[in-house]
Short mmCIF file of C-alpha atoms in Angstrom, two decimals:
data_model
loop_
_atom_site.label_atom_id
_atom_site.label_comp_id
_atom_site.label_asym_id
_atom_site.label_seq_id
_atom_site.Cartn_x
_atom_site.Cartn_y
_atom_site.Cartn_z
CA UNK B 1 0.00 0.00 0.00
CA UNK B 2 1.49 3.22 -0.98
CA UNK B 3 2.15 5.96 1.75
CA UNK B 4 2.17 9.64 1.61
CA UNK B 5 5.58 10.92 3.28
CA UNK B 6 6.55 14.11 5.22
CA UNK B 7 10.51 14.37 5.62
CA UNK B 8 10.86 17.78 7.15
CA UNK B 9 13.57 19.65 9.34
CA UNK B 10 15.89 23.13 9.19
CA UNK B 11 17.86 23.97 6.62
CA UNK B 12 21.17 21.89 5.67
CA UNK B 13 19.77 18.84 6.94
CA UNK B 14 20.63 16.56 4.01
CA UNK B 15 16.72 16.40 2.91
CA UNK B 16 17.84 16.85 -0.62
CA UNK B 17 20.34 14.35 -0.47
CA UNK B 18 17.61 11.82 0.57
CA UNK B 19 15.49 12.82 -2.08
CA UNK B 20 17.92 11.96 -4.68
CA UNK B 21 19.48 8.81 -2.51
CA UNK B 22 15.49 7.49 -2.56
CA UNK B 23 15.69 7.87 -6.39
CA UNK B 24 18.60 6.46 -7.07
CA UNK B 25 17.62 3.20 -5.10
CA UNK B 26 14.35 2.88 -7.19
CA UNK B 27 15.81 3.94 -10.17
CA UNK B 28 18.95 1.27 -9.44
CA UNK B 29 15.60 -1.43 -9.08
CA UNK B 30 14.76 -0.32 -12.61
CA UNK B 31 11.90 1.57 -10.99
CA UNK B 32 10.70 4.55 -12.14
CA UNK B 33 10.66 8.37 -10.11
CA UNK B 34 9.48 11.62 -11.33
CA UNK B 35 11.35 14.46 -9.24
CA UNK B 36 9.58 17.57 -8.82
CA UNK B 37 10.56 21.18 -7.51
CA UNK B 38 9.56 24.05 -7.09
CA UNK B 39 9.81 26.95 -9.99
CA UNK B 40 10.52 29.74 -7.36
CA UNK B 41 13.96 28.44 -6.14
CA UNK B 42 15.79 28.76 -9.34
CA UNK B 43 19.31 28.19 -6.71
CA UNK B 44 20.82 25.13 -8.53
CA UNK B 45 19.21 26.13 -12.07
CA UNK B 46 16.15 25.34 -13.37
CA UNK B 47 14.02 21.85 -13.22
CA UNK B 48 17.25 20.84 -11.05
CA UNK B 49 17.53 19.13 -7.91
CA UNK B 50 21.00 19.36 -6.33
CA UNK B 51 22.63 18.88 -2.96
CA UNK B 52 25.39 20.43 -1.40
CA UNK B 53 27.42 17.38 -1.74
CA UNK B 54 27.15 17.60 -5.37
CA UNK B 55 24.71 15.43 -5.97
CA UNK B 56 21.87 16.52 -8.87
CA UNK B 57 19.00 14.64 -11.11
CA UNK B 58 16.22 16.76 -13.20
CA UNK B 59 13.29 17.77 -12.16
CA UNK B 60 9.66 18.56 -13.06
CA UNK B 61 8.83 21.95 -11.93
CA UNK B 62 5.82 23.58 -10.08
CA UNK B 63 4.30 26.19 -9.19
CA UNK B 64 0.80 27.46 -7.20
CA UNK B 65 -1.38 26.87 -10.34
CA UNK B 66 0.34 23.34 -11.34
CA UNK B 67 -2.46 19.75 -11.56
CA UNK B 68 0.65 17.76 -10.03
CA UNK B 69 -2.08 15.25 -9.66
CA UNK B 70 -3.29 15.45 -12.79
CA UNK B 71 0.37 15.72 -14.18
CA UNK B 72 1.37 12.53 -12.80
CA UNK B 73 -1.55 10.57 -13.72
CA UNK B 74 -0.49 11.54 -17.20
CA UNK B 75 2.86 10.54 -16.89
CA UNK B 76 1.72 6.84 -15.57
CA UNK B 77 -0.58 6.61 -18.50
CA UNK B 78 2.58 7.13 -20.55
CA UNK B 79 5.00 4.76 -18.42
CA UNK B 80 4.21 3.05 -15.04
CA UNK B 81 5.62 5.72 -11.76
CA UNK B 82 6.74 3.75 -8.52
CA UNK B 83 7.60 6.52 -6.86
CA UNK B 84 7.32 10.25 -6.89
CA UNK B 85 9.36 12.58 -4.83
CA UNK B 86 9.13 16.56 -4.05
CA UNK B 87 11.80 19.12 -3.29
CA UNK B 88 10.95 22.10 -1.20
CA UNK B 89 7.95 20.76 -0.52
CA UNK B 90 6.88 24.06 1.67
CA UNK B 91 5.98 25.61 -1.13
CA UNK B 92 3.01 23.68 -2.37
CA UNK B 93 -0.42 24.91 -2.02
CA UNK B 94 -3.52 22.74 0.11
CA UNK B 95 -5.08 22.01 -2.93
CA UNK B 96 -1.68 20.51 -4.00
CA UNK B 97 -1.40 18.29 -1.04
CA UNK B 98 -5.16 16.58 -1.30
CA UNK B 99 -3.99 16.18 -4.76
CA UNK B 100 -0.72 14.41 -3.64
CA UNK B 101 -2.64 12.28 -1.30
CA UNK B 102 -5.12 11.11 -3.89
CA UNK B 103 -2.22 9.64 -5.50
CA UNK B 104 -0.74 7.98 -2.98
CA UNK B 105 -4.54 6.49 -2.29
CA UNK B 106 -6.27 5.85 -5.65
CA UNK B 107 -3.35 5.59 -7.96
CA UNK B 108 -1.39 3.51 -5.15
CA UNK B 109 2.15 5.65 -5.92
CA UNK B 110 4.16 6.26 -2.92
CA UNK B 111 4.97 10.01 -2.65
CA UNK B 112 7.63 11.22 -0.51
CA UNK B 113 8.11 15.10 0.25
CA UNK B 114 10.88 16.59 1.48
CA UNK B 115 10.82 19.96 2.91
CA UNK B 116 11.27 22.60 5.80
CA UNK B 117 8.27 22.51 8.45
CA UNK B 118 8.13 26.54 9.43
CA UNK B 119 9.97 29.39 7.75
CA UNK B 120 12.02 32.30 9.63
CA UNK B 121 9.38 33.38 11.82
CA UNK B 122 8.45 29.97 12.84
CA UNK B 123 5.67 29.99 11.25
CA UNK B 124 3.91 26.96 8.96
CA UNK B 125 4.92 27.11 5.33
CA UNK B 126 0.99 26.44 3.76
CA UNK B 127 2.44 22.90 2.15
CA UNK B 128 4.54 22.09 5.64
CA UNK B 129 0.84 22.74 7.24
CA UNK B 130 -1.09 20.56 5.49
CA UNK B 131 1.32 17.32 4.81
CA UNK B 132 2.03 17.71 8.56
CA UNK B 133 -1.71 17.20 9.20
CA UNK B 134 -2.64 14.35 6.30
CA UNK B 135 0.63 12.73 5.83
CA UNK B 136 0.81 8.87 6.54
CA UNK B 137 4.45 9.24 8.31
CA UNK B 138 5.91 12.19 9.61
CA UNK B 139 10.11 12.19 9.40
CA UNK B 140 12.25 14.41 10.77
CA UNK B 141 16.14 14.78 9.66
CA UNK B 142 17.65 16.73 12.16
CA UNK B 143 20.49 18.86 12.11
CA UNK B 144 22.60 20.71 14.69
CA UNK B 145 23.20 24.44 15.64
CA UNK B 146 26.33 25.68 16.30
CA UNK B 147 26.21 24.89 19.75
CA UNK B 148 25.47 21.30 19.29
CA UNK B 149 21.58 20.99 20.13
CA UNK B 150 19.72 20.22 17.88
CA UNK B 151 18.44 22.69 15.22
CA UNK B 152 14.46 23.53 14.69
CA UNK B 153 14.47 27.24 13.36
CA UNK B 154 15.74 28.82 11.00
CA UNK B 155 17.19 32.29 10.70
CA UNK B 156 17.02 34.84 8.09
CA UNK B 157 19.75 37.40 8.16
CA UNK B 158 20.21 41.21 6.45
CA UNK B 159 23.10 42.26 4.75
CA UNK B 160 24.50 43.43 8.00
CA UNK B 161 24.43 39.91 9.46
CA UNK B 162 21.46 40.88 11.56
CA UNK B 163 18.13 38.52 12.23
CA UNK B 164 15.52 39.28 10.49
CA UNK B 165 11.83 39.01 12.08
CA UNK B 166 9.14 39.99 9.30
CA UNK B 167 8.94 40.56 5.98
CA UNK B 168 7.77 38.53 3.49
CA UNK B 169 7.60 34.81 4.19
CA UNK B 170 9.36 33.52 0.89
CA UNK B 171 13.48 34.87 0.12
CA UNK B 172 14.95 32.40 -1.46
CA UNK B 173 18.38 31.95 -0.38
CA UNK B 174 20.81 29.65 1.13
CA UNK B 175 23.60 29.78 3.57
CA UNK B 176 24.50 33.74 2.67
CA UNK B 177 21.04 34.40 4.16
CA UNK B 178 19.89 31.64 6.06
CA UNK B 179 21.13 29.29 9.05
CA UNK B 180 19.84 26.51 11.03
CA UNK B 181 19.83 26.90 14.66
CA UNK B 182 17.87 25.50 17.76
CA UNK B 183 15.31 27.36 19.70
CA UNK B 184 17.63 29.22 22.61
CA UNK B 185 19.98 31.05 19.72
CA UNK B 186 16.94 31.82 17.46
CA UNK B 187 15.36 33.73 20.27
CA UNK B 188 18.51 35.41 21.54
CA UNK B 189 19.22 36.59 17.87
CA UNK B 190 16.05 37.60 17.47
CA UNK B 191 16.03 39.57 21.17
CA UNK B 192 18.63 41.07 19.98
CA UNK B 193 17.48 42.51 16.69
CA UNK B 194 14.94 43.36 18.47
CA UNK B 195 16.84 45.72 21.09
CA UNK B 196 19.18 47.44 17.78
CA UNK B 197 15.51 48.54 16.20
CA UNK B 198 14.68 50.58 19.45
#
């Protein structure tokens, strides 16, 4: 029985790595995987899902107003999919999740979603939301701050190297802008943006 999948954590947790390891192994069992990303984060190029230990493998890209069900129906009329797998999974909408979860549950495809659960504020990303609430298992790959706990926020910094609090939920970026850190340093940081504002 196929399963709908949450992998979720901070930044630089290896979730991309995992994406493209989980390919490989189908792929290796002469399975076939459709990959798909989203169009906003344009980091590694586009329609490309890379790691930062150099892994990469093409991708199918989407946006707000993509069918993904509908898209990968299509492609399993065309060949039989055993597996599909998202990238930055945060950014799809609701209606993209009940679509994701009526293929995992009338098409029997196992999907697998990789993404980060909240975004610098600590607030739910709308896709991170709703796979959290319907998703069959719920992983977490954990990473560490620089203090050695374990990491669950994320900050966003300025140009100055100073948190950032609000502002607009989506900047994509990577490690120029954004780190991983656990809940005592994202609060001090933020604390003290907070005081250099007054």
């Amino acid at each position: 029985m196929a399963q709908l999948y949450f992998y979720y954590s901070a930044m630089n947790a290896g979730k991309s790595t995992s994406l493209l390891q989980s390919s490989y192994n189908y792929n290796e069992r002469g399975m076939r995987t459709l990959i798909f990303t989203a169009e906003i984060d344009t980091r590694f190029g586009k329609g490309k899902v890379s790691s930062r230990i150099g892994l990469s493998a093409d991708a199918h890209l989407f946006n707000q107003q993509t069918d993904i069900g509908e898209l990968i129906r299509n492609e399993n009329r065309k060949e039989k999919v055993h597996c599909v797998l998202i990238d930055e999974c945060q950014f799809l909408t609701k209606a993209q999740v009940e679509q994701l979860c009526k293929v995992t549950d009338y098409d029997d495809i196992p999907v697998l979603c990789y993404g980060l659960r909240t975004d610098f504020s600590g607030e739910l990303f709308s896709g991170s939301q709703y796979l959290l609430a319907w998703a069959d298992k719920l992983v977490e790959l954990k990473t560490i701050c620089h203090c050695g706990r374990k990491a669950s926020r994320v900050l966003r910094f300025d140009g100055e190297g100073v948190a950032i609090y609000d502002g607009e939920q989506v900047d994509i970026g990577g490690n120029e802008k954004y780190v991983s850190v656990c809940r005592k340093h994202y609060m001090d940081a933020i604390s003290k943006a907070k005081e250099r504002r007054r």
